[in-house]
Amino acid sequence: MRNENKKQRLSINLQIFISMIALTLVIIMLIWAFQMLFLKTIFESVKESSIEKASVDIAENIDSDDLNAYIARKTEEYDVSASVFKIIGQNSFENIYADENSTIITYEGNEEILSSWFNSAAQDKSYVYVPIKSSDELVYVRTVKIPIDPAIPDGEGVWYLVVLNTDIAPPAGTVIAIRNMLAIFSVVAIVASTIVSYALSRSISLPLSKMSKKAKSLTLYDYDVKFEEKGPREVSELATSLNSATAELKKLNDTQKELIANISHDLRTPLTMISGYSEVMRDFPDERSPENMQIIIDETARLNSLVNDLLTVSKLQSGTQIMDLKVISLTRVVEDTVKRYEKLLEHKEYKIFFESDGEVFVNADETRLLQVVYNLINNAINYTGEDKTVIVRQEIKGDVVRISVVDSGEGISEENLPLIWDRYYKVDKVHKRAVLGTGLGLSIVKNILLLHGSRFGVSSEVGKGSTFWFEFKVEKNG
Ligand code: ADP
């Protein structure tokens, strides 16, 4: 199925080429159709308007002194032939001007036609015309009256008949010339569109095929490829996106490699301890002391918590975590955790204080909330300074309660502050403090607080200590 699809797909080059050629052919066909259909009509209308103008000019100057020269000039100007008649009686005409091409030559002696033209044209007293179209000749007739007494324009007068004719079929030579030009234009247009479509498709497809070649190397885990951000806007935008996707992939790949190294290291340390101590206790009965047994138990607990952390993170991030929200006492959860730590740290000179301003209840998943408090306190203890002191503070402000975990440790630099919430992120990359954790704690905290819709953050000063905090909406005060 996939292969079939692949076969049916045309390359960009071919698609652009086909579209351009199709467009050019349509345009050429339209131009040919136009010239076939409309050349004659356009030619006719041009001729009609010139013959009308010529007739008006001649009629208006019919009493001019040098009528012959005037008509000769006008007929040449408008490319028409003319005959002018003076009406001397019923059906009697005197030809006072005639071109050699004048149509009247054809009608010579045919007074009947001239009479009918005159009658039709004269019906309207002023300039009346009777155009007679044959297939390729247009005859245009106009009557004009010169009054005998110019003071009485409507009185007696001498009538004249102006007959103009012209060819309205486009000359064969012109038609052939236009056709030849069109043929040359068609060939040039097809060649030009081929060249343009080739150049256009190359400018689009070349960077794309380069990109696709490079993208293939991504599948072979080569994340050092760089996509050139050149070419048309969409192509260079694609390159930019691919570059940032590659950078992300590289980062992810590095993090994952680092994670595997870290986890293997974290797993190996307790495992080595467990197997080492077990072997010693097996081979030397004197070494079977409660202290040595305790080491094996502690290391097993570490392994357990590491595996649990990993599971929690993957559950939280995959979104399969179902929250069991209930109204619970936040103060009690924090207090219990602090107390448990107090016990644990009794012999290690750590001091942990809980400052509370009364009991508050919040809507939360107790197990998850406990993980948040546990992780923050655990970090504070792990990273606190010489005074080995950690303060956990609860402050109620209106309907919001804030829990802060304050330590006096080495603090976190400003550039690392936004990064510590990331999965597997450890400021201390060298991993010399394997005892301290997996780099998953704050990612767990962040994801749980996000699921609760809580605000949270950290303020820290290098050398002075850090304060991690989160807030919940107060459901009720105890
Ligand atoms: P870890 O298991 O390494 O403690 P976390 O996700 O809990 O992982 O913390 C991520 C990193 O943030 C730690 O490796 C540490 O560098 C830094 N960090 C967390 N809490 C503190 C703190 N209270 N003081 C200084 N640095 C801290």
PDB file of C-alpha atoms and ligand atoms in Angstrom, residues 309 375-376 378-384 405 407 409-412 416 419-428 433 436-445 460 465-468, ligand 1:
ATOM      1  CA  ASP A 309      11.460   7.159  41.621  1.00  0.00           C
ATOM      2  CA  ASN A 375      11.603  15.261  48.063  1.00  0.00           C
ATOM      3  CA  LEU A 376      11.978  18.927  49.007  1.00  0.00           C
ATOM      4  CA  ASN A 378      15.332  15.363  51.364  1.00  0.00           C
ATOM      5  CA  ASN A 379      17.058  17.776  48.958  1.00  0.00           C
ATOM      6  CA  ALA A 380      17.371  20.446  51.646  1.00  0.00           C
ATOM      7  CA  ILE A 381      19.042  17.961  53.979  1.00  0.00           C
ATOM      8  CA  ASN A 382      21.316  16.678  51.244  1.00  0.00           C
ATOM      9  CA  TYR A 383      22.408  20.107  50.104  1.00  0.00           C
ATOM     10  CA  THR A 384      22.313  22.137  53.329  1.00  0.00           C
ATOM     11  CA  VAL A 405      11.684  24.527  52.670  1.00  0.00           C
ATOM     12  CA  ASP A 407      18.334  25.415  53.692  1.00  0.00           C
ATOM     13  CA  GLY A 409      23.582  25.251  51.627  1.00  0.00           C
ATOM     14  CA  GLU A 410      25.649  26.149  48.615  1.00  0.00           C
ATOM     15  CA  GLY A 411      22.638  27.476  46.695  1.00  0.00           C
ATOM     16  CA  ILE A 412      21.990  27.239  42.974  1.00  0.00           C
ATOM     17  CA  ASN A 416      20.880  26.530  36.665  1.00  0.00           C
ATOM     18  CA  LEU A 419      16.962  23.725  34.675  1.00  0.00           C
ATOM     19  CA  ILE A 420      16.828  21.895  37.993  1.00  0.00           C
ATOM     20  CA  TRP A 421      13.152  20.976  37.460  1.00  0.00           C
ATOM     21  CA  ASP A 422      14.040  18.972  34.356  1.00  0.00           C
ATOM     22  CA  ARG A 423      14.113  15.225  34.408  1.00  0.00           C
ATOM     23  CA  TYR A 424      17.561  13.789  35.191  1.00  0.00           C
ATOM     24  CA  TYR A 425      19.075  17.239  35.561  1.00  0.00           C
ATOM     25  CA  LYS A 426      21.860  17.504  38.081  1.00  0.00           C
ATOM     26  CA  VAL A 427      23.875  20.633  38.702  1.00  0.00           C
ATOM     27  CA  ASP A 428      26.695  18.384  39.765  1.00  0.00           C
ATOM     28  CA  ARG A 433      27.600  12.530  44.918  1.00  0.00           C
ATOM     29  CA  LEU A 436      22.417  11.976  46.979  1.00  0.00           C
ATOM     30  CA  GLY A 437      19.950  11.018  44.341  1.00  0.00           C
ATOM     31  CA  THR A 438      18.972  10.359  40.799  1.00  0.00           C
ATOM     32  CA  GLY A 439      18.134  13.822  39.512  1.00  0.00           C
ATOM     33  CA  LEU A 440      14.496  12.791  39.396  1.00  0.00           C
ATOM     34  CA  GLY A 441      13.272  14.337  42.659  1.00  0.00           C
ATOM     35  CA  LEU A 442      12.443  17.850  41.433  1.00  0.00           C
ATOM     36  CA  SER A 443      10.921  16.526  38.224  1.00  0.00           C
ATOM     37  CA  ILE A 444       8.564  14.436  40.360  1.00  0.00           C
ATOM     38  CA  VAL A 445       7.797  17.501  42.526  1.00  0.00           C
ATOM     39  CA  SER A 460      18.401  30.799  45.841  1.00  0.00           C
ATOM     40  CA  GLY A 465      21.156  28.685  50.558  1.00  0.00           C
ATOM     41  CA  SER A 466      17.909  27.960  48.778  1.00  0.00           C
ATOM     42  CA  THR A 467      14.202  28.239  49.494  1.00  0.00           C
ATOM     43  CA  PHE A 468      11.886  25.888  47.620  1.00  0.00           C
TER      44      PHE A 468
HETATM   45  P1  ADP B   1      18.850  14.937  42.928  1.00  0.00           P
HETATM   46  O1  ADP B   1      18.367  13.556  43.083  1.00  0.00           O
HETATM   47  O2  ADP B   1      20.149  15.023  42.199  1.00  0.00           O
HETATM   48  O3  ADP B   1      18.799  15.744  44.181  1.00  0.00           O
HETATM   49  P2  ADP B   1      16.668  16.620  42.092  1.00  0.00           P
HETATM   50  O4  ADP B   1      15.776  16.569  40.916  1.00  0.00           O
HETATM   51  O5  ADP B   1      16.016  16.510  43.432  1.00  0.00           O
HETATM   52  O6  ADP B   1      17.807  15.542  41.909  1.00  0.00           O
HETATM   53  O7  ADP B   1      17.467  17.955  42.028  1.00  0.00           O
HETATM   54  C1  ADP B   1      18.065  18.327  40.826  1.00  0.00           C
HETATM   55  C2  ADP B   1      19.291  19.169  41.086  1.00  0.00           C
HETATM   56  O8  ADP B   1      18.917  20.407  41.678  1.00  0.00           O
HETATM   57  C3  ADP B   1      20.215  18.535  42.057  1.00  0.00           C
HETATM   58  O9  ADP B   1      21.134  17.655  41.453  1.00  0.00           O
HETATM   59  C4  ADP B   1      20.928  19.734  42.675  1.00  0.00           C
HETATM   60  O10 ADP B   1      22.004  20.104  41.883  1.00  0.00           O
HETATM   61  C5  ADP B   1      19.896  20.838  42.619  1.00  0.00           C
HETATM   62  N1  ADP B   1      19.218  21.027  43.924  1.00  0.00           N
HETATM   63  C6  ADP B   1      18.041  20.540  44.334  1.00  0.00           C
HETATM   64  N2  ADP B   1      17.720  20.945  45.578  1.00  0.00           N
HETATM   65  C7  ADP B   1      18.738  21.753  45.981  1.00  0.00           C
HETATM   66  C8  ADP B   1      19.014  22.501  47.186  1.00  0.00           C
HETATM   67  N3  ADP B   1      18.169  22.503  48.236  1.00  0.00           N
HETATM   68  N4  ADP B   1      20.178  23.194  47.252  1.00  0.00           N
HETATM   69  C9  ADP B   1      21.034  23.215  46.190  1.00  0.00           C
HETATM   70  N5  ADP B   1      20.836  22.532  45.031  1.00  0.00           N
HETATM   71  C10 ADP B   1      19.707  21.801  44.910  1.00  0.00           C
END
